Amino acid sequence: MSHQGIVSANCEMEEEVWLEARLAQDDVNKRVAMINRAFQMTRLQAVGFPYLVVAFCWHWRRFGILRHGLLHCAVDRCQGTSITMEQLPLGAPIADAELVQPRLDTGLLHQKAYRHVTQARRHHLKQRQATSLHVSSARLIRKPLWKVDVSHAKYGEMALLLDGLTGGYYVMP
Amino acid sequence: MDLTVLLFLLLYFLGMLAVGVISMRRGGASSMEGYYLGGRNVGPLVTAMTMQSTSMSGYMFLGAGSLGYTQGYYGFWYAAGDIGGGVVNLSVLGRKMRKLSQIMGALTSIEYLEKRYPSKWVRLFAAVLSVFLLGAYVLAQFIAGGKGLELVTGLPYEAALAIAVAVILAYTLMGGYGAVAYTDLLQSFVMIIGIVWILIATLQEVGGFTAANEALGSLDPTLLSVWGRDLAYEGQWGIVLGALLIFSIGYMGWPHVVTRHMAMRNPFHARRAGVYSTLWNLIFVSAPYILGVLAILVLPDLDDPEQAIFALAQNLLPSAVVGIVMAAIMAAIMSTADSILLQTGSIAARDLYERFINPNMKEVQMVRVSQIIVLLVGIACGLIALFEPPAVFAVVVFTTSVLGSAFLPAYVCAVWWEKANTPGALSSMIVGSGVAFIWQYFQLDGVTEIHPMLAGLVLSSLTMFLVSLLTQRSHPVPEHILTAIRETDELRPLPNRLKAQQDFALANEAYCVSYSSGGR
């Protein structure tokens, strides 16, 4: 990827968009009960976590047919942790969500996304299938999370962070 | 040259290759975490087994046997430390390092050090030292591979070494990281079956433990002592303590071993992995030392003590079984060499070349640099092993002492001591590696009766504490790192199921949300 690619991708960046919250606000209570039946939800706060999603595409020829590859790489704008995503399901913004402020520069995030995708494709390169990567789009997105305060008769008060996409949870310290 | 042995050896290598290719394709490298850390999705059994088989292999079959053969039951100081090494490593570092590395977004053990102790010098020093010492460790595996093949095939050492190096390099250059953990799991089982098989055959040959000990006692009573042949180490507690520590806590300083903590699916798997590794160690670790001692009775005139276990297998087992056992030994050696070579290549490419020379490195360059480093290290080690091969035991003790002394305080304090700062870590690494190196180079252990590992570790730990405390004002630990360390604390008792079923991929987001909500 050239630096021109990064610059043009930056220019194309739109306003922040939200990923679809598959775990809707109305279902959070049910999900909390599934995690532990003894939990009583006392407070619910939506959180929008900032990511930069860069879509990379590449082409290669196999058996005479031109093929195309596409991979989305999401880079967390606070810590720079990156993950790949096969789909990018967009949804409506969540009202009254707490927006975590991004701390990293987008140029750096582009580099991280590029490195991530090149690493992910590295074993293909060993088979001599490497081709140059192109940035097809770059978007600033917000990933929906639910911060839930719960109380437990035996273990007391605690806070959970729920993934709005997968429903996974993490006990916050 | 025994064709049955060679056939089994060949079949085993092909089987390993197949497992490697299948797991590489199935696991894929769909993410950077997938590439470096198996997607942080490695269960407790695989974590324990890959840690143990990567830590030991070549050394256990050559070095441990040689120590038993030359020093009798003195080797049990090393074995005693080694048996508890896995559980100590997983208990001290496992859960906290797994969490902290994810919160800080670190993928390699060297990158983790730089994120915890923010300074490019930390990364530079740690990476250069790791490349050098891991290269030395590869050298030990090459020598082990050459000696093993020499005995199995009857070829001269030089030719056997050339074949071993060529096969290891080919295997490394075509292999992938994702495959390593799963081939290690399989190999760990084969290794344990192989060693137990030789042990049973040897015990039958010598008439059991009691008869063997009586025979050893009549040969030389000091062989039965834990102070070495002719009581060479009697009362030398500095040496003995170092021997005990080297493999009990030394592993915590190995970059390629601590990476295993970072790859665990769940931080709470550390406890179960500790239990598995102890069970495996109880059976596996003491066997090579015992075999070395028993070989004195079975093969009293061995020219090279490092071949004690190979020779026992060849003399006491039927050809087909020798084939399986030798294949297990060779594959274990190769798997260690393979994973360390890959680690060396990635440290050189990612932590040195990309970080300091070419930050915008392209995919092709990354692979090329990594491959060139692997080749250069391989060729250099091959040449040393050919012209001036040191003893495997000496190389392993040297690398473990220097790596342990250099990195152990930095890794342990990273998660357990909030005041550990960059100057403290850097100076501790410099002092630890320098002292352990000088101690061995000038053979100061003979003069001081203190093991190089003990000297290096004590001085590097002291340096870490003193320098960190003295530089707290000028170099305070950044607030975001303190928050991340506190996040790794287990703050309160929680239901086991609730803890274990957490999605730890959210740890990073939880850290940022709490950091942001706290207004820091």
XYZ file of C-alpha atoms in Angstrom, chain B residues 100-400:
301
model
C -1.907 -7.530 30.534
C -0.607 -8.475 27.090
C -4.124 -8.377 25.678
C -5.014 -5.104 27.390
C -1.848 -3.521 26.033
C -2.256 -5.072 22.601
C 1.127 -6.827 22.609
C 1.646 -9.741 20.239
C 5.249 -10.746 20.860
C 7.072 -11.062 24.141
C 9.533 -8.332 23.135
C 6.735 -5.987 22.081
C 5.100 -6.690 25.433
C 8.255 -5.520 27.217
C 8.315 -2.298 25.218
C 4.632 -1.605 25.946
C 5.071 -2.224 29.668
C 8.383 -0.331 29.843
C 7.926 2.280 27.119
C 11.299 2.847 25.512
C 12.756 1.864 22.180
C 15.971 0.912 24.015
C 14.123 -1.785 25.940
C 12.948 -3.300 22.684
C 16.315 -2.903 20.979
C 18.289 -4.493 23.788
C 15.774 -7.274 24.406
C 15.511 -8.108 20.710
C 19.270 -8.177 20.063
C 19.898 -10.276 23.167
C 17.087 -12.678 22.258
C 18.312 -13.147 18.692
C 21.827 -13.897 19.949
C 20.781 -16.293 22.719
C 18.013 -18.039 20.843
C 20.574 -18.560 18.083
C 22.794 -20.269 20.668
C 19.877 -22.427 21.711
C 19.322 -23.422 18.085
C 22.994 -24.414 18.001
C 22.340 -26.869 20.838
C 19.440 -28.384 18.914
C 21.575 -28.756 15.785
C 24.285 -30.560 17.722
C 21.648 -32.782 19.334
C 20.112 -33.518 15.924
C 23.532 -34.277 14.394
C 24.534 -36.608 17.222
C 21.185 -38.401 17.138
C 21.347 -38.994 13.404
C 24.991 -40.021 13.662
C 24.076 -42.791 16.044
C 20.961 -43.920 14.188
C 22.384 -43.885 10.676
C 26.019 -44.673 11.368
C 27.041 -41.714 9.216
C 29.993 -39.551 10.303
C 28.985 -36.667 12.616
C 29.682 -34.065 9.910
C 27.364 -35.711 7.381
C 24.666 -36.401 9.986
C 24.853 -32.775 11.146
C 24.555 -31.484 7.573
C 21.436 -33.611 7.032
C 19.923 -32.544 10.384
C 20.557 -28.851 9.678
C 19.204 -29.103 6.130
C 16.034 -30.880 7.291
C 15.472 -28.463 10.192
C 15.974 -25.418 7.954
C 13.670 -26.786 5.252
C 11.039 -27.668 7.865
C 11.334 -24.197 9.434
C 11.147 -22.250 6.204
C 8.042 -24.093 5.032
C 6.380 -24.398 8.442
C 4.095 -21.921 10.182
C 3.577 -20.647 13.702
C 0.014 -21.866 13.904
C 1.145 -25.437 13.505
C 3.800 -25.373 16.194
C 1.555 -25.591 19.257
C -0.368 -28.600 17.979
C 2.667 -30.517 16.718
C 4.244 -29.803 20.109
C 1.234 -31.384 21.836
C 1.565 -34.539 19.777
C 5.309 -34.624 20.243
C 5.021 -34.199 23.990
C 2.995 -37.414 24.157
C 5.423 -39.269 21.910
C 8.362 -37.961 23.949
C 6.868 -39.262 27.177
C 6.045 -42.647 25.638
C 9.570 -42.852 24.204
C 11.376 -41.991 27.430
C 9.219 -44.291 29.578
C 9.829 -47.117 27.107
C 13.611 -46.717 27.349
C 13.376 -46.411 31.145
C 11.425 -49.645 31.497
C 13.821 -51.515 29.189
C 16.847 -50.155 31.065
C 15.411 -51.018 34.472
C 14.754 -54.547 33.256
C 18.334 -54.745 32.013
C 19.873 -53.650 35.332
C 17.471 -55.665 37.495
C 15.474 -52.801 38.980
C 16.298 -49.681 41.002
C 17.621 -51.393 44.113
C 19.982 -53.659 42.213
C 21.114 -50.738 40.069
C 21.848 -48.560 43.090
C 23.756 -51.370 44.778
C 25.828 -51.878 41.629
C 26.479 -48.132 41.350
C 27.471 -48.016 45.020
C 30.008 -50.751 44.508
C 31.409 -48.934 41.469
C 31.640 -45.518 43.096
C 29.546 -44.668 46.183
C 29.720 -40.953 45.437
C 27.562 -41.491 42.330
C 24.652 -42.126 44.685
C 25.195 -38.805 46.396
C 23.449 -35.568 45.399
C 26.822 -33.809 45.599
C 28.201 -35.245 42.361
C 30.973 -37.704 41.474
C 33.748 -37.543 44.081
C 31.487 -35.181 46.049
C 32.657 -32.414 43.719
C 29.838 -30.054 44.748
C 29.603 -30.925 48.438
C 28.460 -27.947 50.458
C 28.521 -25.643 47.432
C 25.085 -24.216 48.083
C 25.606 -21.356 45.646
C 26.007 -23.875 42.825
C 23.240 -26.154 44.039
C 20.761 -23.324 44.509
C 21.531 -22.082 40.998
C 21.008 -25.596 39.620
C 17.668 -25.734 41.392
C 16.613 -22.288 40.210
C 17.767 -22.512 36.607
C 14.881 -24.646 35.383
C 12.357 -23.793 38.089
C 12.224 -20.073 37.441
C 14.633 -19.661 34.513
C 11.884 -20.429 31.998
C 10.133 -17.228 33.036
C 12.889 -15.340 31.249
C 12.591 -17.185 27.946
C 10.844 -15.021 25.336
C 9.658 -18.040 23.336
C 8.211 -19.708 26.439
C 6.411 -16.715 27.947
C 4.715 -16.181 24.569
C 2.738 -19.311 25.483
C 1.048 -17.402 28.329
C -0.055 -14.733 25.910
C -1.658 -17.342 23.615
C -3.949 -18.875 26.239
C -7.663 -18.791 25.449
C -8.559 -17.843 28.976
C -6.308 -16.448 31.719
C -7.957 -18.769 34.204
C -6.657 -21.751 32.243
C -3.249 -21.040 33.767
C -4.102 -23.064 36.873
C -5.232 -26.128 34.967
C -2.260 -25.823 32.610
C -0.005 -25.755 35.707
C -1.493 -29.038 36.911
C -1.037 -30.676 33.490
C 2.547 -29.493 33.190
C 3.412 -30.799 36.674
C 1.897 -34.202 35.910
C 3.879 -34.369 32.665
C 7.061 -33.220 34.384
C 6.724 -35.767 37.182
C 6.990 -38.563 34.639
C 9.178 -37.006 31.990
C 11.710 -34.829 33.754
C 13.371 -37.293 36.108
C 13.565 -40.129 33.545
C 16.493 -38.779 31.447
C 18.606 -38.106 34.567
C 17.881 -41.624 35.879
C 18.687 -43.075 32.458
C 21.997 -41.229 32.432
C 22.886 -42.758 35.804
C 21.769 -46.260 34.766
C 23.767 -45.984 31.540
C 26.931 -46.100 33.681
C 26.054 -49.738 34.373
C 24.813 -50.714 30.920
C 27.347 -48.818 28.808
C 30.334 -48.063 31.034
C 32.719 -47.147 28.204
C 30.779 -44.513 26.296
C 33.054 -42.048 24.478
C 30.426 -39.324 24.438
C 28.198 -39.166 27.553
C 25.675 -37.059 25.597
C 24.821 -40.150 23.574
C 23.911 -42.155 26.685
C 20.143 -42.190 26.050
C 20.480 -42.772 22.302
C 22.866 -45.656 22.967
C 20.581 -47.182 25.612
C 17.673 -47.114 23.171
C 19.744 -48.679 20.425
C 21.158 -51.384 22.636
C 18.077 -52.370 24.593
C 15.044 -51.932 22.349
C 13.918 -53.866 19.260
C 14.548 -52.102 15.928
C 10.948 -51.001 15.336
C 10.702 -49.544 18.849
C 14.102 -47.879 18.471
C 12.717 -46.328 15.288
C 9.721 -44.888 17.129
C 11.775 -43.709 20.093
C 14.502 -42.197 17.937
C 11.890 -40.548 15.745
C 10.307 -39.029 18.855
C 13.656 -37.736 20.029
C 14.589 -36.327 16.635
C 11.171 -34.787 16.073
C 11.257 -33.175 19.504
C 14.662 -31.699 18.744
C 13.475 -30.512 15.352
C 10.283 -28.998 16.696
C 12.206 -26.974 19.269
C 14.729 -25.849 16.683
C 11.893 -24.988 14.305
C 9.933 -22.888 16.777
C 13.008 -21.087 18.092
C 14.289 -20.382 14.595
C 10.905 -18.945 13.654
C 10.857 -16.902 16.833
C 14.357 -15.618 16.098
C 13.348 -14.715 12.550
C 10.235 -12.885 13.689
C 12.061 -10.993 16.442
C 14.702 -9.905 13.937
C 12.123 -8.956 11.305
C 9.414 -7.400 13.464
C 11.185 -6.176 16.586
C 14.386 -5.005 14.930
C 14.112 -4.460 11.183
C 10.524 -3.184 11.060
C 10.695 -1.271 14.345
C 14.044 0.448 13.817
C 15.026 0.303 10.169
C 12.002 0.183 7.927
C 8.681 0.914 9.671
C 6.810 0.826 6.356
C 8.119 -2.583 5.489
C 6.139 -4.396 2.867
C 4.857 -7.928 3.074
C 7.511 -9.299 0.755
C 10.308 -7.617 2.693
C 8.967 -8.897 6.021
C 9.052 -12.481 4.822
C 12.406 -12.061 3.098
C 14.049 -10.529 6.176
C 12.619 -13.256 8.366
C 13.771 -15.994 5.982
C 17.230 -14.481 5.541
C 17.676 -14.267 9.323
C 16.561 -17.876 9.725
C 19.011 -18.925 7.033
C 21.894 -16.872 8.436
C 21.316 -18.093 11.986
C 20.957 -21.640 10.665
C 24.154 -21.500 8.621
C 26.155 -19.817 11.395
C 24.984 -22.353 13.979
C 25.614 -25.191 11.517
C 29.202 -24.041 10.998
C 29.874 -23.721 14.729
C 28.317 -27.139 15.333
C 30.527 -28.565 12.583
C 33.896 -27.126 13.539
C 33.691 -26.501 17.272
C 30.637 -28.148 18.775
C 30.227 -27.272 22.455
C 28.420 -29.653 24.825
C 24.622 -29.397 24.608
C 24.390 -29.189 28.389
C 26.820 -26.257 28.492
C 24.971 -24.326 25.760
C 21.566 -24.852 27.359
C 22.798 -23.845 30.811
C 24.523 -20.810 29.273
C 21.456 -19.583 27.368
C 19.027 -20.299 30.198
